[in-house]
Amino acid sequence: MLTVTVDSPHTADRAFTFPGPWMGGVSLIAGPLLLLAGTLLRLGVPFFFPHQLAAYQRHPTLIATAYALFLAGVIALWPGIVAVAVRIGETRPGWALWGGSLVMFGLFARAFHYGVNTFALSPGSLRSRIAAGHCGDQVV
């Protein structure tokens, strides 16, 4: 990450790091809370896709809200992960590089998968019926 030392009478050799302790801390608190809220909204529904599609047909607003909260939590976590990697990098740069990179790739993959899920759950689409194995009244 970018580290800059600013010479100013108001700062005593403090380094600027992005995203900084406040943004990183808020991210590490808000992200997991959003993930938890999204998961709790879907608590009674099994995670296998036919069950998710059936739940979406019965309660579209609830399931869509759950998916949106979970995706918001995944997106909200990135500043916290970067802040933790920067702190670890002060003493263990190799661990920070690989750990931070792998976690960020995992977050991007989760965001991609939730985009695919949202695409599959789009209301009344042929995609959602085909994904569920139903096309009209016949099973595909």
CSV table of N, CA and C in Angstrom, one decimal:
chain,number,residue,atom,x,y,z
A,1,MET,N,0.8,-1.2,0.0
A,1,MET,CA,0.0,0.0,0.0
A,1,MET,C,0.9,1.2,0.0
A,2,LEU,N,0.3,2.3,-0.2
A,2,LEU,CA,0.9,3.6,-0.3
A,2,LEU,C,1.2,4.2,1.1
A,3,THR,N,2.4,4.5,1.4
A,3,THR,CA,2.8,5.1,2.7
A,3,THR,C,3.5,6.4,2.4
A,4,VAL,N,3.1,7.5,3.0
A,4,VAL,CA,3.7,8.8,2.8
A,4,VAL,C,3.9,9.4,4.1
A,5,THR,N,5.1,10.0,4.4
A,5,THR,CA,5.4,10.7,5.6
A,5,THR,C,5.3,12.2,5.3
A,6,VAL,N,4.5,12.9,6.0
A,6,VAL,CA,4.2,14.3,5.8
A,6,VAL,C,5.0,15.1,6.8
A,7,ASP,N,5.8,16.1,6.4
A,7,ASP,CA,6.5,17.0,7.3
A,7,ASP,C,5.6,18.2,7.5
A,8,SER,N,5.1,18.4,8.6
A,8,SER,CA,4.2,19.5,9.0
A,8,SER,C,4.4,19.8,10.5
A,9,PRO,N,4.2,21.0,10.9
A,9,PRO,CA,4.3,21.3,12.3
A,9,PRO,C,3.1,20.6,13.1
A,10,HIS,N,2.1,20.2,12.5
A,10,HIS,CA,1.0,19.5,13.1
A,10,HIS,C,1.1,18.0,13.2
A,11,THR,N,1.9,17.4,12.4
A,11,THR,CA,2.1,16.0,12.5
A,11,THR,C,3.5,15.7,12.9
A,12,ALA,N,3.7,14.8,13.8
A,12,ALA,CA,5.0,14.4,14.3
A,12,ALA,C,5.4,13.1,13.7
A,13,ASP,N,5.9,13.1,12.5
A,13,ASP,CA,6.4,11.9,11.8
A,13,ASP,C,5.3,10.8,11.7
A,14,ARG,N,4.0,11.2,11.5
A,14,ARG,CA,3.0,10.2,11.3
A,14,ARG,C,2.9,9.8,9.9
A,15,ALA,N,2.8,8.6,9.6
A,15,ALA,CA,2.7,8.1,8.2
A,15,ALA,C,1.3,8.0,7.8
A,16,PHE,N,1.0,8.4,6.6
A,16,PHE,CA,-0.4,8.3,6.1
A,16,PHE,C,-0.5,6.9,5.4
A,17,THR,N,-1.5,6.1,5.7
A,17,THR,CA,-1.7,4.9,5.1
A,17,THR,C,-3.2,4.8,4.6
A,18,PHE,N,-3.4,4.3,3.5
A,18,PHE,CA,-4.8,4.1,3.0
A,18,PHE,C,-5.2,2.7,3.2
A,19,PRO,N,-6.3,2.4,3.7
A,19,PRO,CA,-7.5,3.2,4.0
A,19,PRO,C,-7.5,3.9,5.3
A,20,GLY,N,-6.5,3.7,6.2
A,20,GLY,CA,-6.5,4.3,7.5
A,20,GLY,C,-7.2,3.5,8.5
A,21,PRO,N,-6.9,3.9,9.8
A,21,PRO,CA,-7.4,3.1,10.9
A,21,PRO,C,-9.0,3.3,11.1
A,22,TRP,N,-9.5,4.5,10.8
A,22,TRP,CA,-10.9,4.6,11.0
A,22,TRP,C,-11.7,3.9,10.0
A,23,MET,N,-11.4,4.1,8.7
A,23,MET,CA,-12.1,3.4,7.6
A,23,MET,C,-12.0,1.9,7.7
A,24,GLY,N,-10.8,1.5,8.1
A,24,GLY,CA,-10.6,0.0,8.2
A,24,GLY,C,-11.3,-0.5,9.4
A,25,GLY,N,-11.4,0.2,10.5
A,25,GLY,CA,-12.1,-0.3,11.7
A,25,GLY,C,-13.6,-0.3,11.5
A,26,VAL,N,-14.1,0.7,10.8
A,26,VAL,CA,-15.6,0.8,10.6
A,26,VAL,C,-15.9,-0.4,9.6
A,27,SER,N,-15.0,-0.6,8.6
A,27,SER,CA,-15.3,-1.7,7.7
A,27,SER,C,-15.3,-3.1,8.4
A,28,LEU,N,-14.4,-3.3,9.3
A,28,LEU,CA,-14.3,-4.6,10.0
A,28,LEU,C,-15.4,-4.8,11.0
A,29,ILE,N,-16.2,-3.7,11.3
A,29,ILE,CA,-17.4,-3.8,12.2
A,29,ILE,C,-18.6,-4.0,11.3
A,30,ALA,N,-18.8,-3.1,10.3
A,30,ALA,CA,-20.0,-3.0,9.5
A,30,ALA,C,-20.1,-4.2,8.6
A,31,GLY,N,-19.0,-4.7,8.0
A,31,GLY,CA,-19.0,-5.8,7.0
A,31,GLY,C,-19.6,-7.1,7.6
A,32,PRO,N,-19.0,-7.5,8.7
A,32,PRO,CA,-19.5,-8.8,9.3
A,32,PRO,C,-21.0,-8.6,9.8
A,33,LEU,N,-21.4,-7.4,10.3
A,33,LEU,CA,-22.7,-7.2,10.7
A,33,LEU,C,-23.7,-7.3,9.5
A,34,LEU,N,-23.3,-6.8,8.4
A,34,LEU,CA,-24.1,-6.9,7.2
A,34,LEU,C,-24.2,-8.4,6.7
A,35,LEU,N,-23.1,-9.1,6.8
A,35,LEU,CA,-23.0,-10.5,6.4
A,35,LEU,C,-24.0,-11.3,7.3
A,36,LEU,N,-23.9,-11.0,8.6
A,36,LEU,CA,-24.8,-11.7,9.6
A,36,LEU,C,-26.2,-11.4,9.3
A,37,ALA,N,-26.6,-10.2,9.0
A,37,ALA,CA,-28.0,-9.8,8.8
A,37,ALA,C,-28.5,-10.5,7.5
A,38,GLY,N,-27.7,-10.5,6.5
A,38,GLY,CA,-28.1,-11.2,5.3
A,38,GLY,C,-28.3,-12.7,5.5
A,39,THR,N,-27.4,-13.3,6.3
A,39,THR,CA,-27.5,-14.8,6.5
A,39,THR,C,-28.7,-15.1,7.4
A,40,LEU,N,-29.0,-14.2,8.4
A,40,LEU,CA,-30.1,-14.5,9.3
A,40,LEU,C,-31.4,-14.4,8.6
A,41,LEU,N,-31.5,-13.5,7.6
A,41,LEU,CA,-32.8,-13.4,6.9
A,41,LEU,C,-33.1,-14.6,6.1
A,42,ARG,N,-32.0,-15.4,5.7
A,42,ARG,CA,-32.2,-16.6,4.9
A,42,ARG,C,-32.1,-17.9,5.8
A,43,LEU,N,-32.2,-17.7,7.1
A,43,LEU,CA,-31.9,-18.8,8.0
A,43,LEU,C,-32.7,-20.0,7.8
A,44,GLY,N,-34.0,-19.9,7.5
A,44,GLY,CA,-34.8,-21.1,7.4
A,44,GLY,C,-34.8,-21.8,6.0
A,45,VAL,N,-34.0,-21.2,5.1
A,45,VAL,CA,-33.9,-21.8,3.8
A,45,VAL,C,-32.6,-22.5,3.6
A,46,PRO,N,-32.6,-23.8,3.1
A,46,PRO,CA,-31.4,-24.5,2.8
A,46,PRO,C,-30.6,-23.7,1.7
A,47,PHE,N,-29.3,-23.9,1.7
A,47,PHE,CA,-28.4,-23.1,0.8
A,47,PHE,C,-28.3,-23.7,-0.6
A,48,PHE,N,-28.9,-24.9,-0.8
A,48,PHE,CA,-28.8,-25.5,-2.2
A,48,PHE,C,-29.7,-24.7,-3.1
A,49,PHE,N,-29.3,-24.5,-4.4
A,49,PHE,CA,-30.0,-23.5,-5.2
A,49,PHE,C,-31.5,-23.8,-5.5
A,50,PRO,N,-32.0,-25.0,-5.6
A,50,PRO,CA,-33.4,-25.2,-5.8
A,50,PRO,C,-34.2,-24.7,-4.6
A,51,HIS,N,-33.7,-24.8,-3.4
A,51,HIS,CA,-34.4,-24.3,-2.3
A,51,HIS,C,-34.4,-22.8,-2.3
A,52,GLN,N,-33.3,-22.2,-2.7
A,52,GLN,CA,-33.2,-20.7,-2.8
A,52,GLN,C,-34.2,-20.2,-3.8
A,53,LEU,N,-34.3,-20.8,-4.9
A,53,LEU,CA,-35.2,-20.4,-6.0
A,53,LEU,C,-36.6,-20.5,-5.5
A,54,ALA,N,-36.9,-21.6,-4.8
A,54,ALA,CA,-38.3,-21.8,-4.3
A,54,ALA,C,-38.6,-20.7,-3.2
A,55,ALA,N,-37.7,-20.4,-2.4
A,55,ALA,CA,-37.9,-19.4,-1.4
A,55,ALA,C,-38.1,-18.0,-2.0
A,56,TYR,N,-37.3,-17.8,-3.1
A,56,TYR,CA,-37.5,-16.5,-3.8
A,56,TYR,C,-38.9,-16.4,-4.4
A,57,GLN,N,-39.4,-17.5,-4.9
A,57,GLN,CA,-40.8,-17.4,-5.5
A,57,GLN,C,-41.8,-17.2,-4.4
A,58,ARG,N,-41.6,-17.7,-3.2
A,58,ARG,CA,-42.5,-17.5,-2.1
A,58,ARG,C,-42.4,-16.1,-1.4
A,59,HIS,N,-41.1,-15.7,-1.2
A,59,HIS,CA,-40.8,-14.4,-0.5
A,59,HIS,C,-39.8,-13.7,-1.3
A,60,PRO,N,-40.1,-13.1,-2.4
A,60,PRO,CA,-39.1,-12.4,-3.2
A,60,PRO,C,-38.4,-11.2,-2.5
A,61,THR,N,-39.1,-10.4,-1.8
A,61,THR,CA,-38.5,-9.3,-1.1
A,61,THR,C,-37.6,-9.7,0.0
A,62,LEU,N,-37.9,-10.7,0.7
A,62,LEU,CA,-37.1,-11.1,1.8
A,62,LEU,C,-35.8,-11.7,1.3
A,63,ILE,N,-35.8,-12.6,0.3
A,63,ILE,CA,-34.6,-13.2,-0.2
A,63,ILE,C,-33.8,-12.2,-1.0
A,64,ALA,N,-34.4,-11.3,-1.7
A,64,ALA,CA,-33.6,-10.2,-2.4
A,64,ALA,C,-32.9,-9.3,-1.4
A,65,THR,N,-33.6,-9.0,-0.3
A,65,THR,CA,-33.0,-8.2,0.8
A,65,THR,C,-31.8,-8.9,1.4
A,66,ALA,N,-32.0,-10.2,1.6
A,66,ALA,CA,-30.9,-11.0,2.2
A,66,ALA,C,-29.7,-11.0,1.3
A,67,TYR,N,-29.9,-11.2,0.0
A,67,TYR,CA,-28.8,-11.3,-0.9
A,67,TYR,C,-28.1,-9.9,-1.0
A,68,ALA,N,-28.9,-8.8,-1.0
A,68,ALA,CA,-28.3,-7.5,-1.0
A,68,ALA,C,-27.5,-7.2,0.2
A,69,LEU,N,-28.0,-7.5,1.4
A,69,LEU,CA,-27.3,-7.3,2.6
A,69,LEU,C,-26.0,-8.1,2.6
A,70,PHE,N,-26.0,-9.3,2.2
A,70,PHE,CA,-24.8,-10.1,2.2
A,70,PHE,C,-23.8,-9.6,1.2
A,71,LEU,N,-24.2,-9.1,0.0
A,71,LEU,CA,-23.3,-8.5,-1.0
A,71,LEU,C,-22.7,-7.2,-0.4
A,72,ALA,N,-23.6,-6.4,0.3
A,72,ALA,CA,-23.1,-5.2,0.9
A,72,ALA,C,-22.0,-5.5,1.9
A,73,GLY,N,-22.2,-6.5,2.7
A,73,GLY,CA,-21.2,-6.9,3.7
A,73,GLY,C,-19.9,-7.3,3.0
A,74,VAL,N,-19.9,-8.1,1.9
A,74,VAL,CA,-18.7,-8.5,1.2
A,74,VAL,C,-18.0,-7.3,0.7
A,75,ILE,N,-18.7,-6.4,0.1
A,75,ILE,CA,-18.1,-5.1,-0.5
A,75,ILE,C,-17.6,-4.3,0.6
A,76,ALA,N,-18.3,-4.2,1.8
A,76,ALA,CA,-17.8,-3.3,2.9
A,76,ALA,C,-16.6,-3.8,3.5
A,77,LEU,N,-16.2,-5.1,3.4
A,77,LEU,CA,-15.0,-5.7,4.0
A,77,LEU,C,-13.7,-5.3,3.4
A,78,TRP,N,-13.7,-4.8,2.2
A,78,TRP,CA,-12.4,-4.7,1.5
A,78,TRP,C,-11.5,-3.6,2.2
A,79,PRO,N,-12.0,-2.5,2.7
A,79,PRO,CA,-11.0,-1.5,3.4
A,79,PRO,C,-10.4,-2.1,4.6
A,80,GLY,N,-11.2,-2.9,5.4
A,80,GLY,CA,-10.7,-3.5,6.6
A,80,GLY,C,-9.6,-4.5,6.3
A,81,ILE,N,-9.8,-5.3,5.2
A,81,ILE,CA,-8.8,-6.3,4.9
A,81,ILE,C,-7.5,-5.6,4.5
A,82,VAL,N,-7.6,-4.5,3.7
A,82,VAL,CA,-6.4,-3.8,3.3
A,82,VAL,C,-5.8,-3.2,4.5
A,83,ALA,N,-6.5,-2.6,5.4
A,83,ALA,CA,-5.9,-2.1,6.7
A,83,ALA,C,-5.2,-3.1,7.5
A,84,VAL,N,-5.8,-4.3,7.6
A,84,VAL,CA,-5.1,-5.4,8.4
A,84,VAL,C,-3.9,-5.8,7.6
A,85,ALA,N,-3.9,-5.9,6.3
A,85,ALA,CA,-2.7,-6.3,5.6
A,85,ALA,C,-1.6,-5.3,5.7
A,86,VAL,N,-2.0,-4.0,5.7
A,86,VAL,CA,-0.9,-3.0,5.9
A,86,VAL,C,-0.3,-3.1,7.3
A,87,ARG,N,-1.1,-3.3,8.3
A,87,ARG,CA,-0.6,-3.5,9.7
A,87,ARG,C,0.3,-4.7,9.8
A,88,ILE,N,-0.1,-5.9,9.2
A,88,ILE,CA,0.7,-7.1,9.2
A,88,ILE,C,2.0,-6.9,8.4
A,89,GLY,N,1.9,-6.1,7.3
A,89,GLY,CA,3.1,-5.8,6.4
A,89,GLY,C,4.2,-5.1,7.1
A,90,GLU,N,3.9,-4.4,8.2
A,90,GLU,CA,4.9,-3.7,8.9
A,90,GLU,C,6.0,-4.7,9.5
A,91,THR,N,5.5,-5.9,9.9
A,91,THR,CA,6.5,-6.8,10.5
A,91,THR,C,6.7,-8.1,9.6
A,92,ARG,N,5.7,-8.5,8.9
A,92,ARG,CA,5.7,-9.7,8.0
A,92,ARG,C,5.2,-9.4,6.6
A,93,PRO,N,6.0,-8.8,5.8
A,93,PRO,CA,5.5,-8.4,4.5
A,93,PRO,C,5.0,-9.5,3.6
A,94,GLY,N,5.7,-10.7,3.7
A,94,GLY,CA,5.3,-11.8,2.9
A,94,GLY,C,3.9,-12.3,3.2
A,95,TRP,N,3.7,-12.5,4.5
A,95,TRP,CA,2.4,-12.9,5.0
A,95,TRP,C,1.3,-11.9,4.6
A,96,ALA,N,1.6,-10.6,4.7
A,96,ALA,CA,0.6,-9.6,4.4
A,96,ALA,C,0.3,-9.6,2.9
A,97,LEU,N,1.3,-9.8,2.1
A,97,LEU,CA,1.1,-9.8,0.6
A,97,LEU,C,0.2,-11.0,0.2
A,98,TRP,N,0.6,-12.2,0.7
A,98,TRP,CA,-0.2,-13.4,0.3
A,98,TRP,C,-1.5,-13.5,1.0
A,99,GLY,N,-1.5,-13.2,2.3
A,99,GLY,CA,-2.8,-13.3,3.0
A,99,GLY,C,-3.8,-12.3,2.5
A,100,GLY,N,-3.3,-11.0,2.4
A,100,GLY,CA,-4.2,-10.0,1.9
A,100,GLY,C,-4.7,-10.2,0.5
A,101,SER,N,-3.8,-10.7,-0.4
A,101,SER,CA,-4.2,-11.0,-1.8
A,101,SER,C,-5.2,-12.1,-1.8
A,102,LEU,N,-5.0,-13.2,-1.1
A,102,LEU,CA,-5.9,-14.3,-1.2
A,102,LEU,C,-7.3,-14.0,-0.6
A,103,VAL,N,-7.3,-13.2,0.5
A,103,VAL,CA,-8.6,-12.8,1.1
A,103,VAL,C,-9.3,-11.8,0.1
A,104,MET,N,-8.6,-10.9,-0.6
A,104,MET,CA,-9.3,-10.0,-1.5
A,104,MET,C,-9.8,-10.8,-2.7
A,105,PHE,N,-9.0,-11.8,-3.2
A,105,PHE,CA,-9.5,-12.6,-4.3
A,105,PHE,C,-10.8,-13.4,-3.9
A,106,GLY,N,-10.8,-13.8,-2.6
A,106,GLY,CA,-12.0,-14.5,-2.1
A,106,GLY,C,-13.2,-13.6,-2.0
A,107,LEU,N,-13.0,-12.3,-1.6
A,107,LEU,CA,-14.1,-11.4,-1.6
A,107,LEU,C,-14.6,-11.1,-3.0
A,108,PHE,N,-13.7,-10.9,-3.9
A,108,PHE,CA,-14.1,-10.7,-5.3
A,108,PHE,C,-14.9,-11.8,-5.9
A,109,ALA,N,-14.5,-13.1,-5.5
A,109,ALA,CA,-15.2,-14.2,-6.0
A,109,ALA,C,-16.6,-14.3,-5.4
A,110,ARG,N,-16.7,-14.0,-4.1
A,110,ARG,CA,-18.0,-13.9,-3.5
A,110,ARG,C,-18.9,-12.9,-4.1
A,111,ALA,N,-18.4,-11.7,-4.4
A,111,ALA,CA,-19.2,-10.7,-5.1
A,111,ALA,C,-19.6,-11.2,-6.5
A,112,PHE,N,-18.7,-11.9,-7.2
A,112,PHE,CA,-19.1,-12.4,-8.5
A,112,PHE,C,-20.2,-13.4,-8.4
A,113,HIS,N,-20.1,-14.3,-7.4
A,113,HIS,CA,-21.1,-15.4,-7.2
A,113,HIS,C,-22.5,-14.8,-6.8
A,114,TYR,N,-22.5,-13.8,-6.0
A,114,TYR,CA,-23.7,-13.1,-5.7
A,114,TYR,C,-24.3,-12.4,-6.8
A,115,GLY,N,-23.5,-11.9,-7.7
A,115,GLY,CA,-24.0,-11.3,-9.0
A,115,GLY,C,-24.7,-12.4,-9.8
A,116,VAL,N,-24.1,-13.6,-9.9
A,116,VAL,CA,-24.7,-14.7,-10.6
A,116,VAL,C,-26.0,-15.1,-10.0
A,117,ASN,N,-26.0,-15.2,-8.6
A,117,ASN,CA,-27.2,-15.5,-7.9
A,117,ASN,C,-28.4,-14.5,-8.2
A,118,THR,N,-28.0,-13.2,-8.2
A,118,THR,CA,-29.0,-12.2,-8.4
A,118,THR,C,-29.5,-12.3,-9.9
A,119,PHE,N,-28.7,-12.6,-10.8
A,119,PHE,CA,-29.1,-12.8,-12.2
A,119,PHE,C,-30.0,-14.0,-12.3
A,120,ALA,N,-29.7,-15.1,-11.6
A,120,ALA,CA,-30.6,-16.3,-11.6
A,120,ALA,C,-31.9,-16.0,-11.0
A,121,LEU,N,-32.0,-15.1,-10.0
A,121,LEU,CA,-33.2,-14.9,-9.2
A,121,LEU,C,-34.0,-13.7,-9.8
A,122,SER,N,-33.6,-13.2,-11.0
A,122,SER,CA,-34.4,-12.1,-11.5
A,122,SER,C,-35.8,-12.5,-11.7
A,123,PRO,N,-36.8,-11.6,-11.4
A,123,PRO,CA,-38.2,-12.0,-11.3
A,123,PRO,C,-38.8,-12.5,-12.6
A,124,GLY,N,-39.4,-13.6,-12.5
A,124,GLY,CA,-40.2,-14.2,-13.7
A,124,GLY,C,-39.4,-14.5,-14.9
A,125,SER,N,-38.1,-14.7,-14.7
A,125,SER,CA,-37.2,-14.9,-15.9
A,125,SER,C,-37.2,-16.4,-16.3
A,126,LEU,N,-37.0,-16.7,-17.5
A,126,LEU,CA,-36.8,-18.0,-18.0
A,126,LEU,C,-35.6,-18.7,-17.4
A,127,ARG,N,-34.5,-17.8,-17.1
A,127,ARG,CA,-33.3,-18.3,-16.5
A,127,ARG,C,-33.6,-19.0,-15.1
A,128,SER,N,-34.4,-18.3,-14.3
A,128,SER,CA,-34.7,-18.9,-13.0
A,128,SER,C,-35.5,-20.2,-13.1
A,129,ARG,N,-36.4,-20.3,-14.1
A,129,ARG,CA,-37.2,-21.5,-14.2
A,129,ARG,C,-36.3,-22.6,-14.7
A,130,ILE,N,-35.4,-22.3,-15.7
A,130,ILE,CA,-34.5,-23.4,-16.2
A,130,ILE,C,-33.5,-23.8,-15.1
A,131,ALA,N,-33.0,-22.8,-14.3
A,131,ALA,CA,-32.1,-23.2,-13.2
A,131,ALA,C,-32.8,-24.1,-12.2
A,132,ALA,N,-34.1,-23.9,-12.0
A,132,ALA,CA,-34.8,-24.7,-11.0
A,132,ALA,C,-35.2,-26.0,-11.6
A,133,GLY,N,-35.0,-26.2,-12.9
A,133,GLY,CA,-35.3,-27.5,-13.6
A,133,GLY,C,-36.8,-27.5,-14.0
A,134,HIS,N,-37.4,-26.4,-14.1
A,134,HIS,CA,-38.8,-26.4,-14.5
A,134,HIS,C,-39.0,-25.4,-15.7
A,135,CYS,N,-39.8,-25.8,-16.6
A,135,CYS,CA,-40.1,-25.0,-17.8
A,135,CYS,C,-41.6,-25.1,-18.0
A,136,GLY,N,-42.3,-24.1,-17.6
A,136,GLY,CA,-43.8,-24.3,-17.7
A,136,GLY,C,-44.2,-25.3,-16.6
A,137,ASP,N,-45.1,-26.2,-17.1
A,137,ASP,CA,-45.5,-27.2,-16.2
A,137,ASP,C,-44.7,-28.5,-16.3
A,138,GLN,N,-43.7,-28.5,-17.1
A,138,GLN,CA,-42.9,-29.8,-17.3
A,138,GLN,C,-41.6,-29.6,-16.6
A,139,VAL,N,-41.1,-30.7,-16.2
A,139,VAL,CA,-39.7,-30.7,-15.6
A,139,VAL,C,-38.8,-31.0,-16.7
A,140,VAL,N,-37.7,-30.1,-16.8
A,140,VAL,CA,-36.7,-30.2,-17.9
A,140,VAL,C,-35.8,-31.4,-17.6
